[in-house]
Structures are given as C-alpha cells and as structure tokens.
mmCIF file of C-alpha atoms in Angstrom:
data_model
loop_
_atom_site.group_PDB
_atom_site.id
_atom_site.type_symbol
_atom_site.label_atom_id
_atom_site.label_comp_id
_atom_site.label_asym_id
_atom_site.label_seq_id
_atom_site.Cartn_x
_atom_site.Cartn_y
_atom_site.Cartn_z
ATOM 1 C CA LYS Q 1 -31.464 -63.778 7.144
ATOM 2 C CA ALA Q 2 -32.659 -64.607 4.074
ATOM 3 C CA GLY Q 3 -31.019 -62.803 1.107
ATOM 4 C CA VAL Q 4 -32.337 -61.457 -2.074
ATOM 5 C CA THR Q 5 -34.084 -64.694 -4.033
ATOM 6 C CA GLN Q 6 -34.276 -64.640 -7.758
ATOM 7 C CA THR Q 7 -36.231 -66.939 -9.787
ATOM 8 C CA PRO Q 8 -35.856 -68.949 -12.203
ATOM 9 C CA ARG Q 9 -31.890 -69.277 -11.760
ATOM 10 C CA TYR Q 10 -32.048 -70.478 -15.614
ATOM 11 C CA LEU Q 11 -34.418 -70.092 -18.541
ATOM 12 C CA ILE Q 12 -34.215 -70.879 -22.133
ATOM 13 C CA LYS Q 13 -36.550 -68.992 -24.649
ATOM 14 C CA THR Q 14 -36.985 -68.569 -28.130
ATOM 15 C CA ARG Q 15 -36.952 -65.559 -30.178
ATOM 16 C CA GLY Q 16 -39.878 -63.480 -30.056
ATOM 17 C CA GLN Q 17 -41.176 -65.065 -27.102
ATOM 18 C CA GLN Q 18 -41.678 -63.469 -23.901
ATOM 19 C CA VAL Q 19 -40.370 -63.900 -20.327
ATOM 20 C CA THR Q 20 -40.812 -62.997 -16.689
ATOM 21 C CA LEU Q 21 -38.375 -62.857 -14.050
ATOM 22 C CA SER Q 22 -38.936 -62.511 -10.353
ATOM 23 C CA CYS Q 23 -37.076 -61.396 -7.353
ATOM 24 C CA SER Q 24 -37.979 -61.135 -3.757
ATOM 25 C CA PRO Q 25 -35.883 -58.717 -1.765
ATOM 26 C CA ILE Q 26 -34.613 -58.726 1.725
ATOM 27 C CA SER Q 27 -37.065 -58.582 4.123
ATOM 28 C CA GLY Q 28 -37.661 -54.528 5.143
ATOM 29 C CA HIS Q 29 -36.084 -53.721 1.792
ATOM 30 C CA ARG Q 30 -38.275 -51.403 -0.245
ATOM 31 C CA SER Q 31 -35.848 -50.406 -3.074
ATOM 32 C CA VAL Q 32 -35.577 -52.901 -6.137
ATOM 33 C CA SER Q 33 -33.227 -52.588 -9.440
ATOM 34 C CA TRP Q 34 -32.561 -54.951 -12.104
ATOM 35 C CA TYR Q 35 -29.520 -54.645 -13.772
ATOM 36 C CA GLN Q 36 -28.381 -56.824 -17.174
ATOM 37 C CA GLN Q 37 -25.007 -58.280 -16.910
ATOM 38 C CA THR Q 38 -23.267 -59.445 -20.720
ATOM 39 C CA PRO Q 39 -19.951 -59.895 -21.602
ATOM 40 C CA GLY Q 40 -19.407 -57.472 -24.033
ATOM 41 C CA GLN Q 41 -21.421 -54.666 -21.867
ATOM 42 C CA GLY Q 42 -20.930 -55.614 -18.694
ATOM 43 C CA LEU Q 43 -23.272 -54.632 -16.162
ATOM 44 C CA GLN Q 44 -25.863 -51.783 -17.065
ATOM 45 C CA PHE Q 45 -28.788 -50.618 -15.081
ATOM 46 C CA LEU Q 46 -32.633 -50.994 -16.728
ATOM 47 C CA PHE Q 47 -34.668 -49.808 -13.663
ATOM 48 C CA GLU Q 48 -35.231 -49.127 -10.107
ATOM 49 C CA TYR Q 49 -38.601 -49.463 -8.305
ATOM 50 C CA PHE Q 50 -39.328 -47.872 -4.415
ATOM 51 C CA SER Q 51 -42.484 -48.490 -3.097
ATOM 52 C CA GLU Q 52 -44.344 -49.654 -6.304
ATOM 53 C CA THR Q 53 -42.971 -46.363 -7.995
ATOM 54 C CA GLN Q 54 -40.325 -46.630 -11.323
ATOM 55 C CA ARG Q 55 -37.994 -44.536 -9.539
ATOM 56 C CA ASN Q 56 -35.245 -44.257 -12.336
ATOM 57 C CA LYS Q 57 -34.795 -46.177 -15.576
ATOM 58 C CA GLY Q 58 -31.521 -46.971 -17.446
ATOM 59 C CA ASN Q 59 -31.505 -46.733 -21.416
ATOM 60 C CA PHE Q 60 -32.747 -49.744 -22.722
ATOM 61 C CA PRO Q 61 -35.680 -50.439 -24.991
ATOM 62 C CA GLY Q 62 -39.500 -50.484 -24.141
ATOM 63 C CA ARG Q 63 -39.470 -54.062 -24.513
ATOM 64 C CA PHE Q 64 -38.654 -54.268 -21.081
ATOM 65 C CA SER Q 65 -40.573 -53.643 -18.144
ATOM 66 C CA GLY Q 66 -40.910 -54.083 -14.818
ATOM 67 C CA ARG Q 67 -43.183 -53.393 -11.541
ATOM 68 C CA GLN Q 68 -42.891 -54.050 -7.805
ATOM 69 C CA PHE Q 69 -45.732 -55.340 -5.508
ATOM 70 C CA SER Q 70 -47.026 -53.798 -2.146
ATOM 71 C CA ASN Q 71 -44.856 -56.727 -0.674
ATOM 72 C CA SER Q 72 -41.619 -55.102 -2.693
ATOM 73 C CA ARG Q 73 -41.305 -58.086 -4.886
ATOM 74 C CA SER Q 74 -40.253 -57.483 -8.050
ATOM 75 C CA GLU Q 75 -40.885 -58.741 -11.719
ATOM 76 C CA MET Q 76 -39.286 -57.905 -15.076
ATOM 77 C CA ASN Q 77 -40.442 -58.555 -18.170
ATOM 78 C CA VAL Q 78 -38.847 -58.748 -21.824
ATOM 79 C CA SER Q 79 -40.921 -59.124 -24.609
ATOM 80 C CA THR Q 80 -40.334 -60.008 -28.423
ATOM 81 C CA LEU Q 81 -37.207 -61.729 -27.087
ATOM 82 C CA GLU Q 82 -33.807 -61.080 -29.021
ATOM 83 C CA LEU Q 83 -30.691 -62.694 -29.407
ATOM 84 C CA GLY Q 84 -28.935 -60.443 -28.358
ATOM 85 C CA ASP Q 85 -31.420 -60.189 -24.751
ATOM 86 C CA SER Q 86 -29.079 -63.348 -23.651
ATOM 87 C CA ALA Q 87 -27.524 -62.186 -20.435
ATOM 88 C CA LEU Q 88 -27.265 -62.474 -16.547
ATOM 89 C CA TYR Q 89 -29.875 -60.565 -15.343
ATOM 90 C CA LEU Q 90 -29.439 -59.720 -11.676
ATOM 91 C CA CYS Q 91 -31.753 -58.044 -9.014
ATOM 92 C CA ALA Q 92 -30.686 -55.811 -5.975
ATOM 93 C CA SER Q 93 -32.525 -54.635 -3.184
ATOM 94 C CA ALA Q 94 -31.558 -51.890 -0.479
ATOM 95 C CA LEU Q 95 -33.276 -50.182 2.639
ATOM 96 C CA GLU Q 96 -33.688 -46.828 0.892
ATOM 97 C CA SER Q 97 -31.336 -46.307 -1.911
ATOM 98 C CA VAL Q 98 -28.326 -47.298 -3.435
ATOM 99 C CA ASN Q 99 -26.068 -45.227 -0.914
ATOM 100 C CA TYR Q 100 -26.928 -48.012 1.778
ATOM 101 C CA GLY Q 101 -25.240 -50.655 -0.735
ATOM 102 C CA TYR Q 102 -26.974 -53.125 -2.862
ATOM 103 C CA THR Q 103 -27.865 -56.915 -1.761
ATOM 104 C CA PHE Q 104 -27.161 -58.626 -4.760
ATOM 105 C CA GLY Q 105 -29.006 -62.068 -5.842
ATOM 106 C CA SER Q 106 -27.519 -64.592 -7.729
ATOM 107 C CA GLY Q 107 -29.184 -63.762 -10.851
ATOM 108 C CA THR Q 108 -31.618 -65.277 -13.648
ATOM 109 C CA ARG Q 109 -29.623 -66.319 -16.922
ATOM 110 C CA LEU Q 110 -31.279 -66.073 -19.547
ATOM 111 C CA THR Q 111 -30.614 -67.801 -22.959
ATOM 112 C CA VAL Q 112 -32.312 -67.197 -26.180
ATOM 113 C CA VAL Q 113 -32.077 -69.242 -29.027
ATOM 114 C CA GLY G 1 -22.000 -38.863 -18.941
ATOM 115 C CA ASP G 2 -20.215 -40.151 -15.294
ATOM 116 C CA SER G 3 -18.216 -43.442 -16.048
ATOM 117 C CA VAL G 4 -15.433 -45.861 -14.002
ATOM 118 C CA THR G 5 -12.633 -47.182 -15.307
ATOM 119 C CA GLN G 6 -10.754 -50.079 -14.258
ATOM 120 C CA MET G 7 -7.777 -51.956 -14.827
ATOM 121 C CA GLU G 8 -7.721 -54.531 -17.847
ATOM 122 C CA GLY G 9 -7.445 -58.053 -16.460
ATOM 123 C CA PRO G 10 -6.823 -60.811 -15.629
ATOM 124 C CA VAL G 11 -4.151 -60.297 -12.762
ATOM 125 C CA THR G 12 -2.271 -63.115 -11.814
ATOM 126 C CA LEU G 13 -0.938 -63.341 -8.517
ATOM 127 C CA SER G 14 0.791 -66.104 -6.188
ATOM 128 C CA GLU G 15 -0.669 -66.592 -2.575
ATOM 129 C CA GLU G 16 0.252 -63.960 0.247
ATOM 130 C CA ALA G 17 1.228 -60.931 -2.915
ATOM 131 C CA PHE G 18 -0.165 -57.610 -2.669
ATOM 132 C CA LEU G 19 -2.860 -56.725 -4.935
ATOM 133 C CA THR G 20 -3.567 -53.554 -6.451
ATOM 134 C CA ILE G 21 -6.815 -53.242 -8.814
ATOM 135 C CA ASN G 22 -6.712 -49.368 -10.278
ATOM 136 C CA CYS G 23 -10.040 -47.586 -10.419
ATOM 137 C CA THR G 24 -10.626 -44.269 -11.959
ATOM 138 C CA TYR G 25 -14.168 -42.443 -12.348
ATOM 139 C CA THR G 26 -15.260 -39.512 -14.319
ATOM 140 C CA ALA G 27 -18.044 -37.545 -12.487
ATOM 141 C CA THR G 28 -19.770 -34.274 -11.314
ATOM 142 C CA GLY G 29 -20.407 -33.452 -8.123
ATOM 143 C CA TYR G 30 -19.214 -35.522 -5.337
ATOM 144 C CA PRO G 31 -20.175 -39.546 -6.265
ATOM 145 C CA SER G 32 -20.251 -42.533 -3.650
ATOM 146 C CA LEU G 33 -17.495 -45.030 -4.559
ATOM 147 C CA PHE G 34 -18.037 -49.401 -4.421
ATOM 148 C CA TRP G 35 -16.337 -51.983 -4.817
ATOM 149 C CA TYR G 36 -18.308 -55.328 -5.414
ATOM 150 C CA VAL G 37 -16.667 -58.534 -5.932
ATOM 151 C CA GLN G 38 -18.313 -61.748 -7.959
ATOM 152 C CA TYR G 39 -17.850 -64.999 -7.201
ATOM 153 C CA PRO G 40 -17.957 -67.667 -10.180
ATOM 154 C CA GLY G 41 -22.192 -68.457 -10.904
ATOM 155 C CA GLU G 42 -23.053 -65.770 -7.906
ATOM 156 C CA GLY G 43 -24.146 -62.409 -7.895
ATOM 157 C CA LEU G 44 -22.588 -59.489 -6.644
ATOM 158 C CA GLN G 45 -21.510 -58.814 -3.070
ATOM 159 C CA LEU G 46 -20.833 -55.708 -1.626
ATOM 160 C CA LEU G 47 -17.034 -55.468 -0.482
ATOM 161 C CA LEU G 48 -16.303 -51.725 0.411
ATOM 162 C CA LYS G 49 -17.683 -48.013 0.118
ATOM 163 C CA ALA G 50 -16.843 -44.667 0.679
ATOM 164 C CA THR G 51 -19.407 -41.748 0.534
ATOM 165 C CA LYS G 52 -17.025 -38.706 0.750
ATOM 166 C CA ALA G 53 -13.389 -37.726 -0.085
ATOM 167 C CA ASP G 54 -10.673 -39.126 2.212
ATOM 168 C CA ASP G 55 -13.323 -41.628 3.075
ATOM 169 C CA LYS G 56 -11.393 -45.095 3.456
ATOM 170 C CA GLY G 57 -13.619 -48.633 3.036
ATOM 171 C CA SER G 58 -11.664 -51.774 4.214
ATOM 172 C CA ASN G 59 -13.463 -55.056 4.665
ATOM 173 C CA LYS G 60 -11.800 -58.492 4.840
ATOM 174 C CA GLY G 61 -8.364 -57.157 4.391
ATOM 175 C CA PHE G 62 -9.046 -55.498 1.625
ATOM 176 C CA GLU G 63 -8.731 -51.297 1.804
ATOM 177 C CA ALA G 64 -9.861 -48.246 -0.721
ATOM 178 C CA THR G 65 -9.545 -44.413 -0.267
ATOM 179 C CA TYR G 66 -11.538 -42.099 -1.836
ATOM 180 C CA ARG G 67 -9.208 -39.852 -3.612
ATOM 181 C CA LYS G 68 -10.817 -36.551 -5.076
ATOM 182 C CA GLU G 69 -8.122 -34.978 -6.443
ATOM 183 C CA THR G 70 -6.798 -37.783 -8.327
ATOM 184 C CA THR G 71 -10.606 -39.436 -8.880
ATOM 185 C CA SER G 72 -9.604 -42.930 -8.231
ATOM 186 C CA PHE G 73 -10.574 -45.556 -5.758
ATOM 187 C CA HIS G 74 -7.792 -48.147 -6.068
ATOM 188 C CA LEU G 75 -8.397 -51.674 -4.225
ATOM 189 C CA GLU G 76 -5.897 -53.039 -2.263
ATOM 190 C CA LYS G 77 -4.698 -56.261 -0.074
ATOM 191 C CA GLY G 78 -1.895 -56.704 1.595
ATOM 192 C CA SER G 79 -1.663 -60.524 1.119
ATOM 193 C CA VAL G 80 -4.122 -62.455 -1.116
ATOM 194 C CA GLN G 81 -5.504 -65.789 -0.560
ATOM 195 C CA VAL G 82 -6.783 -68.541 -3.480
ATOM 196 C CA SER G 83 -10.326 -67.558 -1.999
ATOM 197 C CA ASP G 84 -10.208 -64.238 -3.199
ATOM 198 C CA SER G 85 -10.049 -65.492 -6.722
ATOM 199 C CA ALA G 86 -13.281 -63.805 -8.326
ATOM 200 C CA VAL G 87 -14.051 -60.838 -10.292
ATOM 201 C CA TYR G 88 -13.920 -57.026 -8.810
ATOM 202 C CA PHE G 89 -16.166 -54.598 -10.171
ATOM 203 C CA CYS G 90 -15.358 -50.860 -9.014
ATOM 204 C CA ALA G 91 -18.787 -48.610 -8.920
ATOM 205 C CA LEU G 92 -19.972 -45.267 -8.656
ATOM 206 C CA SER G 93 -23.677 -43.448 -7.493
ATOM 207 C CA SER G 94 -24.061 -39.768 -8.196
ATOM 208 C CA ASN G 95 -26.449 -37.183 -8.527
ATOM 209 C CA GLN G 96 -26.373 -37.567 -12.319
ATOM 210 C CA ALA G 97 -27.012 -41.274 -12.262
ATOM 211 C CA GLY G 98 -29.787 -41.002 -9.611
ATOM 212 C CA THR G 99 -30.475 -44.538 -8.014
ATOM 213 C CA ALA G 100 -28.550 -46.145 -10.197
ATOM 214 C CA LEU G 101 -24.716 -47.949 -10.164
ATOM 215 C CA ILE G 102 -22.613 -46.717 -12.919
ATOM 216 C CA PHE G 103 -19.938 -50.211 -12.948
ATOM 217 C CA GLY G 104 -16.668 -50.421 -14.530
ATOM 218 C CA LYS G 105 -16.216 -53.276 -16.929
ATOM 219 C CA GLY G 106 -15.012 -55.547 -14.212
ATOM 220 C CA THR G 107 -11.025 -57.228 -13.444
ATOM 221 C CA THR G 108 -10.397 -60.789 -13.095
ATOM 222 C CA LEU G 109 -8.160 -61.999 -10.452
ATOM 223 C CA SER G 110 -6.944 -65.539 -10.367
ATOM 224 C CA VAL G 111 -4.883 -66.518 -7.293
ATOM 225 C CA SER G 112 -2.215 -69.603 -7.393
ATOM 226 C CA SER G 113 -0.742 -71.433 -4.133
#
C-alpha cells in the first residue's frame, strides 16, 4: 500500500514569505501529525490532527498552523518565514493514535534564505 | 516534563559486532516506548515498540525491553550489518504528552565491513 506522501520534497523560500506543505496519509489513517527536525533541536512536535480537528499542539509560535481535510490529507502553513524555520518537516500518520505506531513520510526540506 | 535521553554518538562498529544503544526516560505514569530508525535522506521508520513494563519489542534482529525499574529501553542487536548504518531515535508517548511523541536526540550508527 502507498506510504505517507509529502510534497514538495525540497523548498527554498525567502525570509518573510509564507509556505504551505502537504501530506497525504496512508489510506484509512485518521491521525496526522507534523514534526520539525533540526540538527540543534532534534525532532519537535508541531501538532496533530484527527478527523479534521486539532487534537494536540506543540510549543511553536502561531506562525505555524495546520489543517486536515475530510479525506485526512493535511497541510501545514508557516507564515512570515524566519531563517530559523529552515528544517526538515516530517508528517506522520496513524490509524487512531500514536500508540499504534506512526508511519512517517520522507519529509519536506525547507530552506529559508 | 517528560523526556528521553539517548547515548551520544556516533557509534562505530565492525560488521557482526554486538550493538547496544542506551535509552532512558523520564515520565509520569506508564508511557509507551518506541525505537525509530532514519536512513539517509528518508523519514523515520518504526523499528519496534513496547507499551507496558517488561514487554520486549523486536524486529529485524533488534530487541529492546521496557524496564520500568530502571526507566530504560536499550536497543540491542547481536550482529550488525553495514545496512544497519543509520540514525536511531528512542521515543515515548505518555499521558502528559498526549498524542505527541517525545524523541531523544538520536544516535548515529556507522557499521564498516
């Protein structure tokens, strides 16, 4: 079966711009989570959506937002980009919750210049 | 708050050597514990998990036992291969973290032939 698909794979943006990243979960998975991965901070939880509702949120500023559609596809948006937002953004999906074990996508590499 | 501590890397081994990557955690209650692996240029893959004390997770020759008395979940493999070279992440989910995974910093394993 198809895995978690993230688009685009690579993105270069300029400071102050905004960006939208997309994630298509495994068919049947209703939980979609987003993580930021950087060399300094490691893997940090951004937010989780379940059945179109944000169920959990990490400690990130309001510039980071997301949403989930009725087909479970999810997008995350970062507004007013800063250099420190350069990271690998990973999407993960699960049947119901984290205890089932997440399946991660390959990520979107965002570079802010 | 809840946290995960992994041994610092990199870990460099010869093929067929024994592997141990230490992981300890701090959490209230009874967290679920996970090991994920990340190969170069890819997202994370669930390697194994354990959801209660004394459970042993195993997969592809890797094993880890949930030790509540020592708050540990060390990853072991009896004979590593070059193809095991990757970054390994220990993680937990807990009532406090909700639906989020809390990750350790990751341990880089390099296996040479």
